[in-house]
Amino acid sequence: MFNLIITFLAGIAVFMFGMKYMGDQLESAAGKPMRKLFAKISNNRFAGVGIGAGVTGIVQSSGATTVMVIGLVNAGVLSLFQATSIIMGANIGTTVTGLIISLKSFNIMGIMGLFAFVGVFMLLFTKNGRVKKIACVLIGVGLLFIGLNIMSGAVNGIKDLNEDALVSFFSAVHNPFLLILIGIFVTALIQSSSVTTGIVIITISANIQGFDILSAFYIILGTNIGTCLTAWLASIGAGVNAKRAALIHLSFNVIGTVLFTAVFLLIGRHVQDALYSAFNFSGDGDGFFTAAAPQIVAWFHVVFNVTTTLVLLPFVKILVKWSEFVIRDKNGKVDYEKLYYLDERILNTPPIAVAQVLKETINLGELAKSNFDRAYRGLLDPEAANPALVAKDEKQINFITHAITHYLVQISSMNLSSADEKLIGSLHHVVSDLERIGDHAQNISEFTEKIEAETILLSAAARAELKELYDVLMELFELSLHTFTTRDAGNLKKVNELEETVDTMQREFTDNHILRLKAGDCGVESGAIFTNILSDSERVADHLTNISYSLLIRKNPALKKTTIEVKP
């Protein structure tokens, strides 16, 4: 008995590893489709359901999708309304795993298990990246069914060894509410409704007296509640909206379970009898239990989630209001240092994490641009100067820079596509360039403060030259960020022209200022400040050019030598 239990647990381990491995490989291979799905997120609840189902079908885990959604809600990318419909879709998408598991009833276990061998063989003798991904998916599928086969053999062995004990156990736990609790507990313990569904399918296939189809249904209802634990754990330490999303996930499954339990308590036996009659079950172990039961359990899971979604979809706004009523804001304060698109939970899905870190980098670019603009306008017009706000935004720039860098390091160690690897490599340089631009904006703001505090004279001609330089720099800033965001290589020629214009201006304006100093048009104290401002401006132009050329680095890392060497 002990060896059989160990074998059963080993089967669960192989099954879980196969499912996770298959899901990871599918997720990596389907990075672009997943991004396209999330790019279409809107307030259309039907689109949200479709996106949730599609993404979950790819990653093979409603828990992973829900955790990702909670991360996006916490990052402010998704509203609660959008998240609710996606969570509903995720519950539908996760039923695909149950349908795959139910294929064991077609006696193709050996063939499916052979996929693992085929996948390993392909992996050993190919260097093609796409073929390797297909091989890894085949390995995952094969391990999944090998795990099921091991579990099935162990359950049948336990049955043959001591069937009376199993019959007594299932007779003792025939209470619907106890069966639901078992489903909740087992799923919460292993944090996978798919594994619990697999165990239920294996058990009912063994045709153990006392464990009928209705008992299986009740356990499946419990698994839908138990899987919510993953979302609750993910919401710990997150913002209030993330906690509300977790509550909505739980509420969805609890309401569905209550509705189906009420129906089964009224007409459950009639439903079971109708199924027995439809499949000509005679009770002697043939027909129904050996073939159709796994299919019916899997399809019941589909029916449960689709029906619950259809019932609750019109009430999405009510679910959102319910979550806001239960989980209220303790205070209205929002930390200034915050991320807009990133959250630790998103890292569980690398393709989405890559898309989000790109958005956060674009956001960092806009922040650096606005702060540089603010600092330079303060220099040109002292009455518009706001050094406190420049310093505050510089602090935010540093915060986002460090956070993005941390994310990039974590993402780099994950299973990424070739394109995403190049993107992550280029983003390291872009983030560094933007952070340095923030430093130069801070320098210019401090020079402005010094000019005003020490009443340093800058002639009208000097201010006119700085205004001319400012106009070129802001044009370059706009063009560089546009090139980085849209990946339009056609702008690179214009970027180079503007960068050369800034270099020329720096040389000419330095010479002009020396002449003004000799003529007494500018104070001696202004000499160092003016040249330092020109130097800061020229270096900003270099950093902006680097950002534009990161487009080429993403396409070919060998081109990184084309970037400008910026002086320290």
XYZ file of C-alpha atoms in Angstrom:
568
model
C 0.000 0.000 0.000
C 2.798 2.391 0.932
C 4.576 1.824 -2.393
C 1.328 2.412 -4.294
C 0.762 5.710 -2.478
C 4.333 6.784 -3.281
C 3.748 5.807 -6.913
C 0.525 7.835 -6.980
C 2.300 10.908 -5.611
C 5.108 10.418 -8.139
C 2.482 10.318 -10.888
C 1.078 13.629 -9.651
C 4.585 15.124 -9.721
C 5.229 13.980 -13.305
C 1.771 15.179 -14.357
C 2.252 18.630 -12.786
C 5.723 19.008 -14.272
C 4.490 18.000 -17.719
C 1.579 20.432 -17.540
C 3.802 23.302 -16.333
C 6.511 22.534 -18.894
C 3.993 22.343 -21.735
C 2.347 25.595 -20.625
C 5.679 27.432 -20.384
C 6.722 26.355 -23.856
C 3.354 27.262 -25.382
C 3.533 30.608 -23.614
C 7.007 31.307 -24.974
C 6.057 30.271 -28.496
C 2.843 32.306 -28.438
C 4.328 35.532 -27.088
C 3.187 37.730 -30.015
C -0.418 36.415 -30.109
C -0.678 37.002 -26.362
C 0.529 40.579 -26.744
C -1.970 41.177 -29.533
C -4.754 39.869 -27.310
C -3.827 42.199 -24.458
C -3.403 45.102 -26.889
C -7.107 44.707 -27.720
C -8.235 45.054 -24.110
C -11.165 47.437 -23.895
C -14.349 47.889 -21.914
C -16.096 45.349 -24.141
C -16.910 42.559 -21.692
C -17.220 39.942 -24.453
C -13.739 40.830 -25.739
C -12.450 40.532 -22.174
C -13.914 37.030 -21.827
C -12.364 36.025 -25.136
C -8.966 37.410 -24.148
C -9.073 35.673 -20.771
C -10.017 32.356 -22.366
C -7.392 32.726 -25.095
C -4.501 33.596 -22.777
C -5.436 30.829 -20.325
C -5.679 28.356 -23.178
C -2.081 29.284 -24.017
C -0.575 29.218 -20.528
C -2.757 26.270 -19.412
C -3.460 27.806 -16.011
C -6.280 30.046 -14.864
C -4.231 30.761 -11.748
C -1.362 32.135 -13.847
C -3.745 34.304 -15.881
C -5.510 35.601 -12.787
C -2.203 36.422 -11.088
C -1.137 38.255 -14.253
C -4.434 40.174 -14.313
C -4.008 41.125 -10.646
C -0.537 42.404 -11.488
C -1.903 44.478 -14.368
C -4.687 45.849 -12.147
C -2.151 46.718 -9.471
C -0.014 48.461 -12.113
C -3.041 50.471 -13.211
C -3.059 48.979 -16.718
C -6.435 47.263 -16.304
C -9.568 48.593 -14.661
C -11.595 46.342 -12.380
C -14.299 46.212 -15.037
C -11.828 44.929 -17.626
C -10.226 42.520 -15.167
C -13.577 40.989 -14.209
C -14.445 39.879 -17.730
C -10.909 38.565 -18.293
C -11.115 36.523 -15.078
C -14.401 35.050 -16.289
C -12.739 34.088 -19.548
C -9.794 32.581 -17.671
C -12.165 30.225 -15.890
C -13.414 29.029 -19.281
C -9.911 28.730 -20.730
C -8.674 26.501 -17.924
C -11.207 23.802 -18.885
C -9.051 23.010 -21.940
C -6.660 21.146 -19.641
C -9.479 18.942 -18.357
C -10.520 18.128 -21.915
C -6.933 17.108 -22.734
C -6.779 14.925 -19.635
C -10.058 13.227 -20.544
C -8.425 11.890 -23.729
C -7.080 9.029 -21.616
C -10.479 7.381 -22.027
C -9.699 6.786 -25.719
C -6.932 4.301 -24.831
C -4.241 6.444 -26.456
C -2.132 6.790 -23.293
C 0.785 4.922 -24.854
C 0.733 7.046 -27.999
C 0.544 10.311 -26.053
C 3.314 9.162 -23.725
C 5.448 8.426 -26.792
C 5.359 12.153 -27.559
C 7.914 12.638 -24.782
C 10.380 10.332 -26.534
C 9.771 11.995 -29.902
C 10.263 15.415 -28.313
C 13.537 14.431 -26.624
C 14.771 12.893 -29.891
C 13.968 16.118 -31.772
C 15.602 18.224 -29.064
C 18.850 16.257 -29.289
C 19.172 16.404 -33.068
C 18.036 19.879 -34.062
C 19.371 23.387 -33.720
C 16.322 25.124 -35.153
C 14.721 27.288 -32.478
C 11.150 26.745 -33.663
C 11.604 22.971 -33.871
C 13.037 22.998 -30.352
C 9.933 24.746 -29.044
C 7.710 22.152 -30.733
C 9.876 19.416 -29.219
C 9.514 20.905 -25.739
C 5.712 21.072 -26.116
C 5.680 17.395 -27.149
C 7.783 16.511 -24.112
C 5.318 18.344 -21.854
C 2.314 16.601 -23.409
C 4.028 13.216 -23.137
C 4.981 13.742 -19.483
C 1.426 14.856 -18.718
C -0.008 11.558 -19.966
C 2.808 9.506 -18.458
C 1.912 11.070 -15.114
C -1.756 10.221 -15.665
C -0.797 6.652 -16.517
C 1.275 6.321 -13.344
C -1.578 7.712 -11.238
C -4.095 5.417 -12.938
C -1.949 2.354 -12.296
C -1.512 3.315 -8.644
C -5.260 3.886 -8.107
C -6.118 0.554 -9.743
C -3.469 -1.144 -7.634
C -4.884 0.353 -4.443
C -8.368 -0.716 -5.545
C -7.278 -4.302 -6.204
C -5.391 -4.428 -2.935
C -8.123 -3.067 -0.687
C -11.290 -2.138 -2.571
C -13.468 -2.450 0.535
C -11.530 0.350 2.253
C -11.988 2.649 -0.748
C -15.706 1.840 -0.946
C -16.080 2.610 2.761
C -14.199 5.899 2.330
C -16.279 7.159 -0.590
C -19.486 6.053 1.109
C -18.447 8.080 4.160
C -17.774 11.240 2.144
C -20.898 11.075 0.021
C -22.213 14.309 1.522
C -22.250 17.004 -1.223
C -20.851 19.735 1.011
C -18.044 17.483 2.221
C -17.153 16.622 -1.379
C -17.037 20.327 -2.247
C -14.754 20.940 0.739
C -12.468 18.128 -0.453
C -12.253 19.800 -3.862
C -11.467 23.152 -2.221
C -8.831 21.727 0.124
C -6.980 19.565 -2.410
C -6.914 22.344 -5.026
C -5.808 24.967 -2.511
C -3.080 22.609 -1.287
C -1.562 21.915 -4.710
C -2.720 25.249 -6.233
C -3.961 23.639 -9.430
C -7.551 22.820 -10.324
C -6.257 20.898 -13.351
C -4.374 18.430 -11.158
C -7.443 17.892 -8.970
C -9.539 17.377 -12.110
C -6.982 14.795 -13.275
C -7.228 12.949 -9.951
C -11.033 12.944 -10.179
C -10.897 11.576 -13.729
C -8.454 8.825 -12.716
C -10.586 7.885 -9.698
C -13.887 7.698 -11.556
C -12.224 5.711 -14.343
C -11.296 3.066 -11.774
C -15.042 2.401 -11.243
C -14.865 2.369 -7.456
C -18.244 1.643 -5.924
C -19.607 4.640 -4.023
C -17.836 7.211 -6.173
C -20.440 8.130 -8.773
C -20.608 10.864 -11.387
C -22.493 13.234 -9.082
C -19.731 12.933 -6.458
C -17.215 13.874 -9.144
C -19.304 16.917 -10.068
C -19.338 18.174 -6.477
C -15.547 17.873 -6.204
C -15.134 19.758 -9.484
C -17.311 22.543 -8.032
C -14.944 22.700 -5.065
C -11.874 22.913 -7.277
C -13.165 26.155 -8.802
C -13.218 27.763 -5.357
C -9.913 26.225 -4.265
C -8.067 27.652 -7.253
C -8.871 31.171 -5.993
C -6.209 30.757 -3.293
C -3.522 31.469 -5.894
C -5.111 34.840 -6.653
C -5.475 35.691 -2.965
C -1.799 34.917 -2.344
C -0.882 37.087 -5.327
C -2.892 40.011 -3.938
C -0.999 40.046 -0.641
C 1.007 43.244 -0.446
C -0.664 44.618 -3.574
C -2.898 47.663 -3.872
C -6.558 47.822 -3.016
C -7.715 47.209 -6.603
C -5.622 44.051 -6.836
C -7.337 42.744 -3.697
C -10.706 43.619 -5.228
C -9.827 41.632 -8.361
C -9.015 38.610 -6.177
C -12.354 39.046 -4.386
C -14.210 39.183 -7.708
C -12.497 35.944 -8.772
C -13.611 34.258 -5.554
C -17.132 35.697 -5.766
C -17.521 34.445 -9.349
C -16.690 30.862 -8.422
C -18.620 30.873 -5.143
C -21.789 32.149 -6.859
C -21.425 29.538 -9.599
C -20.874 26.771 -7.066
C -23.904 27.831 -5.013
C -26.123 27.884 -8.123
C -25.016 24.456 -9.355
C -25.135 22.930 -5.875
C -28.713 24.136 -5.446
C -29.665 22.597 -8.806
C -27.948 19.288 -8.000
C -29.570 19.082 -4.573
C -32.944 19.344 -6.319
C -32.464 17.261 -9.452
C -28.917 15.859 -9.208
C -29.997 12.227 -9.062
C -32.243 12.709 -12.068
C -29.296 14.193 -13.987
C -27.127 11.221 -13.050
C -29.824 8.714 -14.008
C -30.266 10.445 -17.354
C -26.528 10.199 -18.012
C -26.490 6.528 -17.023
C -29.380 5.875 -19.360
C -27.808 7.820 -22.211
C -24.589 5.805 -21.986
C -26.248 2.469 -21.236
C -24.473 2.092 -17.907
C -25.335 -1.242 -16.320
C -23.372 -0.809 -13.098
C -21.034 -3.732 -13.719
C -17.989 -1.651 -14.659
C -18.282 -1.632 -18.419
C -19.312 1.107 -20.825
C -19.893 4.328 -18.958
C -17.156 4.339 -16.346
C -14.408 2.985 -18.541
C -15.010 5.368 -21.454
C -17.504 8.165 -21.057
C -17.051 9.243 -17.409
C -13.770 11.171 -17.937
C -15.348 12.993 -20.894
C -18.436 13.913 -18.898
C -16.380 15.200 -15.945
C -14.271 17.352 -18.277
C -17.292 18.703 -20.142
C -19.113 19.391 -16.886
C -16.219 21.675 -15.967
C -16.757 23.490 -19.270
C -20.514 23.737 -18.716
C -20.026 25.080 -15.186
C -17.709 27.928 -16.221
C -19.551 28.846 -19.418
C -22.922 28.881 -17.652
C -21.614 30.906 -14.698
C -20.042 33.397 -17.112
C -23.288 33.768 -19.099
C -25.248 34.292 -15.870
C -22.852 36.829 -14.323
C -21.565 38.674 -17.407
C -24.485 41.158 -17.398
C -23.659 41.950 -13.761
C -19.974 42.863 -14.138
C -20.535 46.406 -12.854
C -22.389 45.037 -9.830
C -19.494 42.677 -9.055
C -17.091 45.629 -9.271
C -19.259 47.718 -6.925
C -19.541 44.755 -4.563
C -15.750 44.443 -4.377
C -15.403 48.197 -3.790
C -17.985 48.008 -0.987
C -16.231 45.106 0.748
C -12.660 46.345 0.252
C -12.533 50.091 0.730
C -9.706 52.585 0.400
C -8.169 53.261 3.783
C -6.765 56.568 2.578
C -6.698 58.546 -0.604
C -2.944 59.016 -0.682
C -0.992 57.804 -3.670
C 2.763 57.320 -3.393
C 4.655 59.522 -5.818
C 7.253 56.844 -6.436
C 5.210 54.298 -8.347
C 5.297 52.155 -11.459
C 2.575 52.474 -14.056
C 2.915 49.249 -16.027
C 5.036 46.858 -13.971
C 4.209 44.504 -11.157
C 6.097 41.502 -9.780
C 3.151 39.219 -10.581
C 3.451 39.949 -14.312
C 6.842 38.242 -14.325
C 5.011 34.908 -14.182
C 4.193 35.446 -17.877
C 7.405 36.595 -19.641
C 5.841 37.638 -22.999
C 3.437 39.993 -21.206
C 6.202 41.149 -18.850
C 8.358 42.118 -21.854
C 5.494 44.120 -23.366
C 4.852 45.869 -20.038
C 8.502 46.729 -19.381
C 8.608 48.318 -22.852
C 5.558 50.424 -21.929
C 7.206 51.443 -18.647
C 10.340 52.470 -20.546
C 8.261 54.596 -22.913
C 6.617 56.156 -19.852
C 10.080 56.847 -18.415
C 11.019 58.544 -21.685
C 7.999 60.839 -21.524
C 8.785 61.694 -17.904
C 12.416 62.470 -18.760
C 11.257 64.635 -21.667
C 8.782 66.635 -19.564
C 11.317 67.184 -16.792
C 14.039 68.279 -19.207
C 11.537 70.639 -20.829
C 10.562 72.026 -17.399
C 14.193 72.554 -16.363
C 15.159 74.306 -19.623
C 12.092 76.541 -19.662
C 12.956 77.565 -16.124
C 16.424 78.515 -17.335
C 15.015 80.631 -20.171
C 12.296 82.210 -18.033
C 13.195 82.402 -14.318
C 9.578 83.165 -13.416
C 8.580 79.725 -14.799
C 11.323 77.911 -12.876
C 10.151 75.164 -10.517
C 13.282 73.489 -9.105
C 11.304 71.610 -6.448
C 9.163 69.857 -9.083
C 12.233 69.127 -11.232
C 13.899 67.498 -8.216
C 10.739 65.537 -7.432
C 10.444 64.209 -10.985
C 14.150 63.382 -11.009
C 13.546 61.247 -7.933
C 10.704 59.506 -9.772
C 12.953 58.966 -12.813
C 15.593 57.325 -10.624
C 12.961 55.141 -8.961
C 11.535 53.926 -12.280
C 15.030 53.408 -13.698
C 16.087 51.160 -10.844
C 12.793 49.266 -10.952
C 13.018 48.660 -14.718
C 16.638 47.547 -14.409
C 15.610 45.085 -11.695
C 12.843 43.746 -13.936
C 15.171 43.447 -16.917
C 17.616 41.362 -14.885
C 14.812 39.044 -13.769
C 13.295 38.736 -17.247
C 16.710 38.023 -18.800
C 16.899 34.717 -16.909
C 13.552 33.535 -18.287
C 12.633 31.582 -21.392
C 12.331 34.309 -24.046
C 12.045 34.409 -27.798
C 15.050 35.641 -29.785
C 13.298 38.962 -30.521
C 12.494 39.523 -26.851
C 16.083 38.763 -25.832
C 17.326 41.472 -28.199
C 14.710 43.899 -26.922
C 15.659 43.307 -23.285
C 19.326 43.817 -24.143
C 18.635 47.138 -25.850
C 16.347 48.360 -23.052
C 19.240 48.203 -20.566
C 21.019 50.879 -22.641
C 17.869 52.948 -23.255
C 16.979 53.086 -19.562
C 20.537 54.143 -18.731
C 20.398 56.911 -21.352
C 17.075 58.207 -20.013
C 18.363 58.202 -16.451
C 21.384 60.260 -17.511
C 19.105 62.738 -19.325
C 17.266 63.142 -16.023
C 20.586 63.958 -14.335
C 21.364 66.624 -16.931
C 17.909 68.175 -16.435
C 18.648 68.334 -12.702
C 22.009 69.991 -13.456
C 20.348 72.661 -15.590
C 17.765 73.317 -12.852
C 20.546 73.760 -10.290
C 22.385 76.154 -12.611
C 19.150 78.176 -12.875
C 18.922 78.360 -9.074
C 22.534 79.492 -8.851
C 22.028 82.165 -11.504
C 19.076 83.597 -9.584
C 20.597 83.225 -6.106
C 23.878 84.885 -7.059
C 22.354 87.345 -9.586
C 24.698 86.098 -12.288
C 24.354 88.000 -15.554
C 23.407 86.168 -18.747
C 23.070 88.548 -21.692
C 20.036 88.595 -23.965
C 22.239 87.131 -26.717
C 23.232 84.218 -24.474
C 19.596 83.516 -23.573
C 18.627 83.716 -27.251
C 21.269 81.111 -28.106
C 20.039 78.830 -25.314
C 16.482 79.239 -26.645
C 17.672 78.245 -30.126
C 19.457 75.219 -28.673
C 16.375 74.308 -26.598
C 14.171 74.250 -29.704
C 16.520 71.839 -31.507
C 16.839 69.616 -28.448
C 13.069 69.324 -27.983
C 12.650 68.465 -31.672
C 15.323 65.788 -31.263
C 13.650 64.558 -28.074
C 10.311 64.221 -29.845
C 11.820 62.457 -32.843
C 13.950 60.065 -30.760
C 11.079 58.917 -28.555
C 8.879 58.531 -31.630
C 11.568 56.435 -33.330
C 11.974 54.249 -30.242
C 8.218 53.779 -29.795
C 7.229 53.191 -33.419
C 10.473 51.477 -34.538
C 10.583 53.741 -37.585
C 14.169 53.549 -38.896
C 13.337 56.209 -41.481
C 13.866 58.860 -38.809
C 17.523 58.005 -38.134
C 18.880 60.310 -40.817
C 17.010 63.294 -39.346
C 18.142 62.281 -35.836
C 21.775 62.367 -36.985
C 21.279 65.791 -38.594
C 19.794 67.234 -35.386
C 22.548 65.724 -33.244
C 25.198 67.273 -35.520
C 23.354 70.605 -35.318
C 23.597 70.503 -31.530
C 27.337 69.746 -31.740
C 27.830 72.698 -34.083
C 25.784 74.978 -31.826
C 27.849 73.992 -28.802
C 31.093 74.989 -30.534
C 29.724 78.221 -32.013
C 27.941 79.357 -28.851
C 31.024 78.659 -26.731
C 33.091 80.878 -29.063
C 30.384 83.559 -29.032
C 30.256 83.560 -25.239
C 34.003 84.033 -25.003
C 33.677 87.112 -27.236
C 30.868 88.451 -25.044
C 32.985 87.964 -21.941
C 35.789 89.973 -23.535
C 33.331 92.704 -24.486
C 31.856 92.748 -20.963
C 28.373 91.833 -22.178
C 28.241 88.858 -19.776
C 29.560 88.531 -16.246
C 32.714 86.524 -15.582
C 30.747 84.238 -13.237
C 28.480 83.224 -16.089
C 31.286 81.736 -18.170
C 31.540 78.368 -16.439
C 27.755 78.055 -16.051
C 27.035 78.829 -19.709
C 29.613 76.338 -21.011
C 28.402 73.679 -18.562
C 24.827 74.152 -19.785
C 26.045 73.761 -23.366
C 27.929 70.621 -22.360
C 24.841 69.161 -20.631
C 22.780 69.944 -23.722
C 25.268 68.268 -26.070
C 25.351 65.121 -23.926
C 21.551 64.983 -23.850
C 21.625 65.026 -27.658
C 24.081 62.108 -27.610
C 21.843 60.093 -25.265
C 18.803 60.790 -27.454
C 20.710 59.575 -30.506
C 21.602 56.379 -28.645
C 17.922 55.840 -27.854
C 17.056 56.171 -31.543
C 19.783 53.724 -32.548
C 18.548 51.165 -30.017
C 16.081 50.268 -32.782
C 18.967 48.802 -34.776
C 20.422 47.055 -31.746
C 17.091 45.276 -31.251
C 17.347 43.975 -34.807
C 21.055 43.193 -34.681
C 23.034 43.378 -31.401
C 26.294 43.685 -33.374
C 25.259 47.214 -34.408
C 25.664 48.605 -30.904
C 28.978 50.132 -31.961
C 27.024 52.696 -33.947
C 25.845 54.373 -30.734
C 27.411 57.626 -29.579
C 30.127 57.459 -26.962
C 28.883 59.846 -24.274
C 31.447 61.599 -22.117
C 31.162 60.882 -18.397
